[in-house]
mmCIF file of C-alpha atoms in Angstrom:
data_model
loop_
_atom_site.group_PDB
_atom_site.id
_atom_site.type_symbol
_atom_site.label_atom_id
_atom_site.label_comp_id
_atom_site.label_asym_id
_atom_site.label_seq_id
_atom_site.Cartn_x
_atom_site.Cartn_y
_atom_site.Cartn_z
ATOM 1 C CA MET A 1 128.061 98.553 80.116
ATOM 2 C CA LYS A 2 128.996 96.758 83.080
ATOM 3 C CA ALA A 3 129.501 98.618 86.358
ATOM 4 C CA SER A 4 130.421 97.214 90.580
ATOM 5 C CA ALA A 5 127.841 98.759 92.508
ATOM 6 C CA SER A 6 128.507 101.048 95.780
ATOM 7 C CA PHE A 7 125.682 101.064 97.364
ATOM 8 C CA VAL A 8 122.784 98.151 97.576
ATOM 9 C CA PHE A 9 118.539 98.736 97.608
ATOM 10 C CA VAL A 10 116.898 95.054 98.716
ATOM 11 C CA LYS A 11 113.769 94.285 98.394
ATOM 12 C CA ALA A 12 112.745 93.074 101.776
ATOM 13 C CA THR A 13 108.023 93.134 101.566
ATOM 14 C CA ASP A 14 105.020 93.064 99.536
ATOM 15 C CA SER A 15 101.745 93.915 101.707
ATOM 16 C CA THR A 16 100.514 92.035 104.394
ATOM 17 C CA GLY A 17 102.492 89.097 104.173
ATOM 18 C CA VAL A 18 105.337 89.029 101.386
ATOM 19 C CA VAL A 19 108.459 88.378 102.273
ATOM 20 C CA ASP A 20 110.720 88.466 98.875
ATOM 21 C CA SER A 21 111.848 85.023 98.661
ATOM 22 C CA HIS A 22 115.108 86.115 98.598
ATOM 23 C CA PHE A 23 115.185 89.475 100.256
ATOM 24 C CA ALA A 24 117.759 86.967 103.269
ATOM 25 C CA SER A 25 120.116 85.937 101.206
ATOM 26 C CA HIS A 26 120.748 89.381 99.394
ATOM 27 C CA TRP A 27 120.605 91.041 102.519
ATOM 28 C CA SER A 28 123.593 89.244 104.510
ATOM 29 C CA GLY A 29 125.717 89.111 101.371
ATOM 30 C CA ALA A 30 125.445 92.478 100.458
ATOM 31 C CA LYS A 31 126.260 93.141 104.317
ATOM 32 C CA LYS A 32 129.012 90.065 103.332
ATOM 33 C CA VAL A 33 130.682 92.217 101.164
ATOM 34 C CA GLY A 34 130.565 95.914 102.417
ATOM 35 C CA LEU A 35 127.638 97.087 100.434
ATOM 36 C CA PRO A 36 125.404 100.227 102.439
ATOM 37 C CA ARG A 37 122.135 98.712 101.976
ATOM 38 C CA GLY A 38 118.907 100.142 101.985
ATOM 39 C CA ALA A 39 115.374 97.818 102.424
ATOM 40 C CA TYR A 40 112.684 98.496 101.201
ATOM 41 C CA HIS A 41 108.891 97.544 100.446
ATOM 42 C CA PHE A 42 106.394 97.271 97.617
ATOM 43 C CA PHE A 43 102.946 99.715 99.054
ATOM 44 C CA HIS A 44 99.627 98.579 98.219
ATOM 45 C CA PRO A 45 96.579 100.125 99.416
ATOM 46 C CA LYS A 46 93.801 98.060 99.496
ATOM 47 C CA TYR A 47 96.047 95.935 102.068
ATOM 48 C CA ASP A 48 95.991 97.293 106.278
ATOM 49 C CA VAL A 49 98.681 99.801 106.264
ATOM 50 C CA ASP A 50 99.065 99.241 110.141
ATOM 51 C CA LYS A 51 99.789 95.396 109.053
ATOM 52 C CA GLN A 52 102.224 96.808 105.561
ATOM 53 C CA VAL A 53 104.395 98.072 108.200
ATOM 54 C CA ALA A 54 104.119 95.590 111.286
ATOM 55 C CA ASN A 55 105.884 93.526 107.462
ATOM 56 C CA PHE A 56 108.158 95.333 106.879
ATOM 57 C CA THR A 57 109.478 97.239 109.317
ATOM 58 C CA GLN A 58 109.855 93.026 111.831
ATOM 59 C CA HIS A 59 112.442 92.383 109.559
ATOM 60 C CA LEU A 60 114.293 95.145 110.222
ATOM 61 C CA LYS A 61 114.152 95.819 113.166
ATOM 62 C CA ALA A 62 117.557 93.296 114.401
ATOM 63 C CA ASP A 63 119.538 94.689 110.866
ATOM 64 C CA PRO A 64 117.718 98.422 110.002
ATOM 65 C CA GLY A 65 120.886 98.387 107.001
ATOM 66 C CA GLU A 66 123.018 101.744 106.819
ATOM 67 C CA LEU A 67 121.012 102.667 104.247
ATOM 68 C CA TYR A 68 117.234 104.722 104.728
ATOM 69 C CA PRO A 69 114.809 102.289 105.082
ATOM 70 C CA VAL A 70 112.197 102.727 101.341
ATOM 71 C CA VAL A 71 109.241 102.633 101.106
ATOM 72 C CA ASP A 72 107.824 102.116 97.123
ATOM 73 C CA VAL A 73 104.313 104.119 96.252
ATOM 74 C CA GLU A 74 104.018 103.875 92.473
ATOM 75 C CA GLU A 75 101.345 102.922 90.416
ATOM 76 C CA PHE A 76 100.283 99.054 90.632
ATOM 77 C CA LYS A 77 97.540 96.642 88.592
ATOM 78 C CA ASP A 78 94.824 100.280 88.630
ATOM 79 C CA GLU A 79 94.630 99.558 92.362
ATOM 80 C CA TYR A 80 95.931 103.473 93.427
ATOM 81 C CA GLN A 81 92.649 104.333 91.127
ATOM 82 C CA SER A 82 90.200 103.761 93.870
ATOM 83 C CA PHE A 83 91.497 106.113 95.802
ATOM 84 C CA LYS A 84 91.077 109.221 95.455
ATOM 85 C CA CYS A 85 94.955 111.513 96.045
ATOM 86 C CA ASP A 86 93.735 112.717 99.965
ATOM 87 C CA GLN A 87 93.710 109.031 100.716
ATOM 88 C CA LEU A 88 96.496 107.531 99.763
ATOM 89 C CA ALA A 89 98.602 110.897 101.357
ATOM 90 C CA ASP A 90 96.578 109.478 104.224
ATOM 91 C CA MET A 91 97.822 106.009 103.130
ATOM 92 C CA LEU A 92 101.320 106.620 103.325
ATOM 93 C CA GLN A 93 101.665 109.062 106.201
ATOM 94 C CA ARG A 94 100.645 106.364 108.188
ATOM 95 C CA PHE A 95 102.851 103.437 107.073
ATOM 96 C CA SER A 96 105.909 106.148 107.168
ATOM 97 C CA GLN A 97 104.815 107.221 111.200
ATOM 98 C CA GLY A 98 104.817 103.392 111.661
ATOM 99 C CA VAL A 99 108.213 102.830 110.274
ATOM 100 C CA GLU A 100 109.854 105.804 111.383
ATOM 101 C CA LYS A 101 108.502 104.514 114.837
ATOM 102 C CA ALA A 102 109.383 100.434 114.996
ATOM 103 C CA LEU A 103 113.210 102.070 113.145
ATOM 104 C CA GLY A 104 113.780 105.920 114.104
ATOM 105 C CA ARG A 105 114.100 106.803 110.674
ATOM 106 C CA LYS A 106 111.759 108.954 107.700
ATOM 107 C CA PRO A 107 111.106 106.347 104.613
ATOM 108 C CA MET A 108 112.705 107.146 102.141
ATOM 109 C CA ILE A 109 109.582 107.729 99.739
ATOM 110 C CA TYR A 110 110.532 105.870 95.928
ATOM 111 C CA THR A 111 108.187 107.199 93.488
ATOM 112 C CA ASN A 112 107.575 108.957 89.715
ATOM 113 C CA HIS A 113 106.353 111.420 88.822
ATOM 114 C CA GLN A 114 103.128 110.486 87.136
ATOM 115 C CA THR A 115 102.434 108.683 90.448
ATOM 116 C CA TRP A 116 103.537 111.232 92.758
ATOM 117 C CA GLN A 117 101.865 114.205 91.521
ATOM 118 C CA THR A 118 97.762 112.134 90.055
ATOM 119 C CA SER A 119 97.697 109.748 93.046
ATOM 120 C CA PHE A 120 99.481 111.759 95.991
ATOM 121 C CA CYS A 121 98.615 115.355 94.938
ATOM 122 C CA ASP A 122 102.406 116.014 95.507
ATOM 123 C CA HIS A 123 101.707 116.006 98.630
ATOM 124 C CA PRO A 124 104.118 118.245 101.046
ATOM 125 C CA TYR A 125 103.858 116.393 104.556
ATOM 126 C CA PHE A 126 106.709 114.018 102.275
ATOM 127 C CA LEU A 127 108.702 117.122 101.939
ATOM 128 C CA ASP A 128 110.594 115.666 104.312
ATOM 129 C CA HIS A 129 111.065 112.298 104.024
ATOM 130 C CA PRO A 130 114.747 111.451 101.704
ATOM 131 C CA LEU A 131 113.280 110.787 98.255
ATOM 132 C CA TRP A 132 114.447 108.507 95.201
ATOM 133 C CA LEU A 133 113.392 109.339 91.932
ATOM 134 C CA ALA A 134 112.858 107.121 88.897
ATOM 135 C CA GLN A 135 112.645 109.358 85.957
ATOM 136 C CA TYR A 136 114.351 107.507 83.113
ATOM 137 C CA THR A 137 116.294 109.559 81.120
ATOM 138 C CA ASN A 138 119.115 109.235 77.605
ATOM 139 C CA GLN A 139 120.468 113.304 79.229
ATOM 140 C CA PRO A 140 122.867 113.286 81.868
ATOM 141 C CA ALA A 141 120.773 116.025 83.338
ATOM 142 C CA GLU A 142 119.319 115.525 86.504
ATOM 143 C CA PRO A 143 115.863 114.754 87.074
ATOM 144 C CA LYS A 144 113.142 117.193 87.316
ATOM 145 C CA LEU A 145 111.896 116.999 90.884
ATOM 146 C CA PRO A 146 108.334 116.859 92.049
ATOM 147 C CA PRO A 147 106.609 120.729 93.332
ATOM 148 C CA GLY A 148 108.289 120.991 96.881
ATOM 149 C CA TRP A 149 111.010 118.876 96.952
ATOM 150 C CA LYS A 150 114.453 120.688 97.522
ATOM 151 C CA ARG A 151 116.743 117.661 96.016
ATOM 152 C CA TRP A 152 116.840 114.212 94.986
ATOM 153 C CA LEU A 153 119.258 111.815 97.530
ATOM 154 C CA PHE A 154 118.892 108.832 95.228
ATOM 155 C CA TRP A 155 117.446 109.234 90.880
ATOM 156 C CA GLN A 156 117.203 105.704 89.317
ATOM 157 C CA TYR A 157 118.085 106.047 85.787
ATOM 158 C CA SER A 158 117.859 102.775 84.632
ATOM 159 C CA GLU A 159 116.248 99.771 84.992
ATOM 160 C CA SER A 160 118.680 97.022 82.087
ATOM 161 C CA GLY A 161 122.212 97.722 83.752
ATOM 162 C CA LYS A 162 124.003 95.819 84.196
ATOM 163 C CA VAL A 163 126.223 94.625 87.465
ATOM 164 C CA THR A 164 129.311 92.878 87.192
ATOM 165 C CA GLY A 165 127.852 89.274 89.445
ATOM 166 C CA ILE A 166 124.222 90.137 89.318
ATOM 167 C CA PRO A 167 122.942 87.675 86.306
ATOM 168 C CA GLY A 168 120.503 89.549 84.116
ATOM 169 C CA GLU A 169 119.497 93.160 84.255
ATOM 170 C CA VAL A 170 118.839 96.021 87.517
ATOM 171 C CA ASP A 171 117.741 98.397 88.219
ATOM 172 C CA GLN A 172 119.771 101.882 87.930
ATOM 173 C CA SER A 173 120.521 104.499 90.778
ATOM 174 C CA TYR A 174 122.790 107.579 91.150
ATOM 175 C CA PHE A 175 123.304 108.699 94.967
ATOM 176 C CA ASN A 176 123.277 112.517 95.205
ATOM 177 C CA GLY A 177 126.267 113.236 96.831
ATOM 178 C CA SER A 178 130.231 112.168 96.650
ATOM 179 C CA LEU A 179 131.606 108.839 98.387
ATOM 180 C CA GLU A 180 132.305 110.733 101.901
ATOM 181 C CA ASP A 181 128.008 112.256 101.913
ATOM 182 C CA MET A 182 126.857 107.985 101.293
ATOM 183 C CA LYS A 183 129.184 107.805 104.260
ATOM 184 C CA ALA A 184 128.084 110.413 106.243
ATOM 185 C CA LEU A 185 124.692 109.155 105.429
ATOM 186 C CA TYR A 186 124.849 105.195 107.454
ATOM 187 C CA SER A 187 126.795 106.864 110.008
ATOM 188 C CA SER A 188 123.655 108.635 110.851
ATOM 189 C CA ALA A 189 121.827 105.384 110.381
ATOM 190 C CA SER A 190 124.402 103.897 113.117
ATOM 191 C CA THR A 191 123.371 106.344 115.332
ATOM 192 C CA LYS A 192 119.637 106.003 115.839
#
């Protein structure tokens, strides 16, 4: 099934020095067509946290987008297994504080149940951060929340969707709210 998009999240950065080669064109292209945009950083615990913050935020200071900045925390090539969950939570807290200081907003946490429970011990520090939950299911029911969170803001329910104008498969997510809620979300972002 093909669908039109009503918002988009664009990969901006990865680690301490990687910038997605398509970020600038995707970022400006989404703005040109009027799509609310958020950018995300793929977090790597084996690399300096402050340099990761700098890599991410330097590309968003001039144009932070309409939606929350996002930190993507999910297990990658077993690199999380070298750390205890309290160490990972401390690193993510530092990342969050750095992003908030630079951009004026706490980043949204993108994660899945297994990573969050195993690698971050369901840490309560992040419960006031917006949540973008990855949970793939064929059922129309809402995803189960990780312990402590009261609601999800975005839910990635598929990684194999089709969107008009984009070749290949793309991730698909729901927004937990109405069109008015979405407008309020990005209106509040522009005032910070």
